[in-house]
Amino acid sequence: MQDNQEELTKDELLECLLLISSEDLLEALQDPTISYRLSDDEILELVIELEAEDILQAVQIPIIVQRLNTEDIATLITQAQYEQKEEMRQVQQSLQSKAQDQDACIILFSIIIIILFLLIL
């Protein structure tokens, strides 16, 4: 049986890479057969698409670091750290909101118990 696989064009490759998960994209960027087909700007564009934690991993991978300039790496690290802090802030706000809701439920339940107790007397 003959192998009829065609190699993707550069544009098709970029399009496919933008559709996959951040984790898979990080793995793909480490593959020399993929990364060497891309320009430095395209690699930067793809790294920007990664989730914050994956960006922080990407800027430690030699094949990616070689293709990006120091300023871009610094910007990526700063942006990823900001995104992580923002996510933590949102989680903290969500937890505080849930704690306030729980406190309100406890107070309401206590009031209901007191009213029932007074009705029984």
PDB file of C-alpha atoms in Angstrom, residues 11-119:
ATOM      1  CA  ASP A  11      -0.282  28.108   6.703  1.00  0.00           C
ATOM      2  CA  GLU A  12      -2.134  24.833   7.277  1.00  0.00           C
ATOM      3  CA  LEU A  13       0.377  23.883   9.959  1.00  0.00           C
ATOM      4  CA  LEU A  14      -0.109  27.217  11.739  1.00  0.00           C
ATOM      5  CA  GLU A  15      -3.893  26.861  11.510  1.00  0.00           C
ATOM      6  CA  CYS A  16      -3.755  23.366  13.022  1.00  0.00           C
ATOM      7  CA  LEU A  17      -1.405  24.459  15.784  1.00  0.00           C
ATOM      8  CA  LEU A  18      -3.756  27.267  16.771  1.00  0.00           C
ATOM      9  CA  LEU A  19      -6.620  24.774  17.150  1.00  0.00           C
ATOM     10  CA  ILE A  20      -4.974  22.367  19.575  1.00  0.00           C
ATOM     11  CA  SER A  21      -4.850  22.623  23.369  1.00  0.00           C
ATOM     12  CA  SER A  22      -2.200  24.697  25.087  1.00  0.00           C
ATOM     13  CA  GLU A  23      -0.502  21.582  26.448  1.00  0.00           C
ATOM     14  CA  ASP A  24      -0.389  19.927  23.018  1.00  0.00           C
ATOM     15  CA  LEU A  25       0.834  23.145  21.414  1.00  0.00           C
ATOM     16  CA  LEU A  26       3.667  23.341  23.940  1.00  0.00           C
ATOM     17  CA  GLU A  27       4.624  19.769  23.061  1.00  0.00           C
ATOM     18  CA  ALA A  28       4.427  20.499  19.320  1.00  0.00           C
ATOM     19  CA  LEU A  29       6.681  23.540  19.657  1.00  0.00           C
ATOM     20  CA  GLN A  30       9.366  21.289  21.149  1.00  0.00           C
ATOM     21  CA  ASP A  31       9.329  19.070  18.061  1.00  0.00           C
ATOM     22  CA  PRO A  32      12.154  20.201  15.732  1.00  0.00           C
ATOM     23  CA  THR A  33      10.297  18.977  12.641  1.00  0.00           C
ATOM     24  CA  ILE A  34       7.551  21.470  13.445  1.00  0.00           C
ATOM     25  CA  SER A  35       9.442  24.379  14.991  1.00  0.00           C
ATOM     26  CA  TYR A  36      12.044  24.585  12.227  1.00  0.00           C
ATOM     27  CA  ARG A  37       9.301  25.077   9.636  1.00  0.00           C
ATOM     28  CA  LEU A  38       8.131  28.197  11.448  1.00  0.00           C
ATOM     29  CA  SER A  39       9.599  31.678  11.533  1.00  0.00           C
ATOM     30  CA  ASP A  40      10.648  33.307  14.805  1.00  0.00           C
ATOM     31  CA  ASP A  41       7.581  35.578  14.644  1.00  0.00           C
ATOM     32  CA  GLU A  42       5.282  32.597  14.122  1.00  0.00           C
ATOM     33  CA  ILE A  43       6.835  30.821  17.107  1.00  0.00           C
ATOM     34  CA  LEU A  44       6.298  33.953  19.183  1.00  0.00           C
ATOM     35  CA  GLU A  45       2.673  34.124  18.015  1.00  0.00           C
ATOM     36  CA  LEU A  46       2.123  30.506  19.037  1.00  0.00           C
ATOM     37  CA  VAL A  47       3.815  30.924  22.427  1.00  0.00           C
ATOM     38  CA  ILE A  48       1.540  33.912  23.096  1.00  0.00           C
ATOM     39  CA  GLU A  49      -1.442  31.593  22.518  1.00  0.00           C
ATOM     40  CA  LEU A  50      -0.325  29.287  25.336  1.00  0.00           C
ATOM     41  CA  GLU A  51      -1.893  29.386  28.785  1.00  0.00           C
ATOM     42  CA  ALA A  52       0.129  31.238  31.433  1.00  0.00           C
ATOM     43  CA  GLU A  53       1.618  28.139  33.065  1.00  0.00           C
ATOM     44  CA  ASP A  54       2.590  26.724  29.667  1.00  0.00           C
ATOM     45  CA  ILE A  55       4.229  30.027  28.674  1.00  0.00           C
ATOM     46  CA  LEU A  56       6.390  29.821  31.777  1.00  0.00           C
ATOM     47  CA  GLN A  57       7.403  26.297  30.724  1.00  0.00           C
ATOM     48  CA  ALA A  58       7.951  27.323  27.091  1.00  0.00           C
ATOM     49  CA  VAL A  59      10.457  30.046  27.953  1.00  0.00           C
ATOM     50  CA  GLN A  60      12.626  27.368  29.580  1.00  0.00           C
ATOM     51  CA  ILE A  61      12.772  25.125  26.498  1.00  0.00           C
ATOM     52  CA  PRO A  62      16.047  25.624  24.595  1.00  0.00           C
ATOM     53  CA  ILE A  63      14.559  25.216  21.108  1.00  0.00           C
ATOM     54  CA  ILE A  64      12.060  28.005  21.837  1.00  0.00           C
ATOM     55  CA  VAL A  65      14.496  30.256  23.727  1.00  0.00           C
ATOM     56  CA  GLN A  66      16.884  30.117  20.759  1.00  0.00           C
ATOM     57  CA  ARG A  67      14.175  31.451  18.454  1.00  0.00           C
ATOM     58  CA  LEU A  68      12.923  34.322  20.634  1.00  0.00           C
ATOM     59  CA  ASN A  69      14.754  37.483  21.618  1.00  0.00           C
ATOM     60  CA  THR A  70      15.367  38.391  25.246  1.00  0.00           C
ATOM     61  CA  GLU A  71      12.838  41.224  25.229  1.00  0.00           C
ATOM     62  CA  ASP A  72      10.068  38.946  23.954  1.00  0.00           C
ATOM     63  CA  ILE A  73      10.914  36.328  26.584  1.00  0.00           C
ATOM     64  CA  ALA A  74      10.819  38.938  29.354  1.00  0.00           C
ATOM     65  CA  THR A  75       7.477  40.249  28.088  1.00  0.00           C
ATOM     66  CA  LEU A  76       6.052  36.730  27.916  1.00  0.00           C
ATOM     67  CA  ILE A  77       7.168  35.943  31.468  1.00  0.00           C
ATOM     68  CA  THR A  78       5.727  39.210  32.797  1.00  0.00           C
ATOM     69  CA  GLN A  79       2.403  38.653  31.008  1.00  0.00           C
ATOM     70  CA  ALA A  80       2.159  35.028  32.184  1.00  0.00           C
ATOM     71  CA  GLN A  81       2.880  36.020  35.775  1.00  0.00           C
ATOM     72  CA  TYR A  82       0.245  38.770  35.562  1.00  0.00           C
ATOM     73  CA  GLU A  83      -2.310  36.296  34.179  1.00  0.00           C
ATOM     74  CA  GLN A  84      -1.554  33.835  36.968  1.00  0.00           C
ATOM     75  CA  LYS A  85      -1.967  36.558  39.615  1.00  0.00           C
ATOM     76  CA  GLU A  86      -5.237  37.630  38.009  1.00  0.00           C
ATOM     77  CA  GLU A  87      -6.511  34.034  38.029  1.00  0.00           C
ATOM     78  CA  MET A  88      -5.560  33.705  41.705  1.00  0.00           C
ATOM     79  CA  ARG A  89      -7.350  36.967  42.502  1.00  0.00           C
ATOM     80  CA  GLN A  90     -10.493  35.713  40.778  1.00  0.00           C
ATOM     81  CA  VAL A  91     -10.336  32.416  42.670  1.00  0.00           C
ATOM     82  CA  GLN A  92      -9.875  34.288  45.942  1.00  0.00           C
ATOM     83  CA  GLN A  93     -12.872  36.523  45.190  1.00  0.00           C
ATOM     84  CA  SER A  94     -14.959  33.486  44.323  1.00  0.00           C
ATOM     85  CA  LEU A  95     -13.999  31.774  47.581  1.00  0.00           C
ATOM     86  CA  GLN A  96     -14.790  34.917  49.581  1.00  0.00           C
ATOM     87  CA  SER A  97     -18.166  35.184  47.876  1.00  0.00           C
ATOM     88  CA  LYS A  98     -18.948  31.543  48.663  1.00  0.00           C
ATOM     89  CA  ALA A  99     -17.900  32.063  52.284  1.00  0.00           C
ATOM     90  CA  GLN A 100     -20.214  35.083  52.533  1.00  0.00           C
ATOM     91  CA  ASP A 101     -23.060  33.054  51.026  1.00  0.00           C
ATOM     92  CA  GLN A 102     -22.389  30.281  53.523  1.00  0.00           C
ATOM     93  CA  ASP A 103     -22.380  32.773  56.408  1.00  0.00           C
ATOM     94  CA  ALA A 104     -25.702  34.206  55.196  1.00  0.00           C
ATOM     95  CA  CYS A 105     -27.204  30.708  55.057  1.00  0.00           C
ATOM     96  CA  ILE A 106     -26.030  29.952  58.598  1.00  0.00           C
ATOM     97  CA  ILE A 107     -27.550  33.201  59.891  1.00  0.00           C
ATOM     98  CA  LEU A 108     -30.830  32.543  58.059  1.00  0.00           C
ATOM     99  CA  PHE A 109     -30.963  28.973  59.359  1.00  0.00           C
ATOM    100  CA  SER A 110     -30.288  30.229  62.906  1.00  0.00           C
ATOM    101  CA  ILE A 111     -33.102  32.767  62.626  1.00  0.00           C
ATOM    102  CA  ILE A 112     -35.489  30.078  61.390  1.00  0.00           C
ATOM    103  CA  ILE A 113     -34.563  27.798  64.306  1.00  0.00           C
ATOM    104  CA  ILE A 114     -35.100  30.649  66.809  1.00  0.00           C
ATOM    105  CA  ILE A 115     -38.494  31.483  65.281  1.00  0.00           C
ATOM    106  CA  LEU A 116     -39.542  27.819  65.371  1.00  0.00           C
ATOM    107  CA  PHE A 117     -38.378  27.533  68.976  1.00  0.00           C
ATOM    108  CA  LEU A 118     -40.387  30.639  69.928  1.00  0.00           C
ATOM    109  CA  LEU A 119     -43.469  29.299  68.131  1.00  0.00           C
TER     110      LEU A 119
END
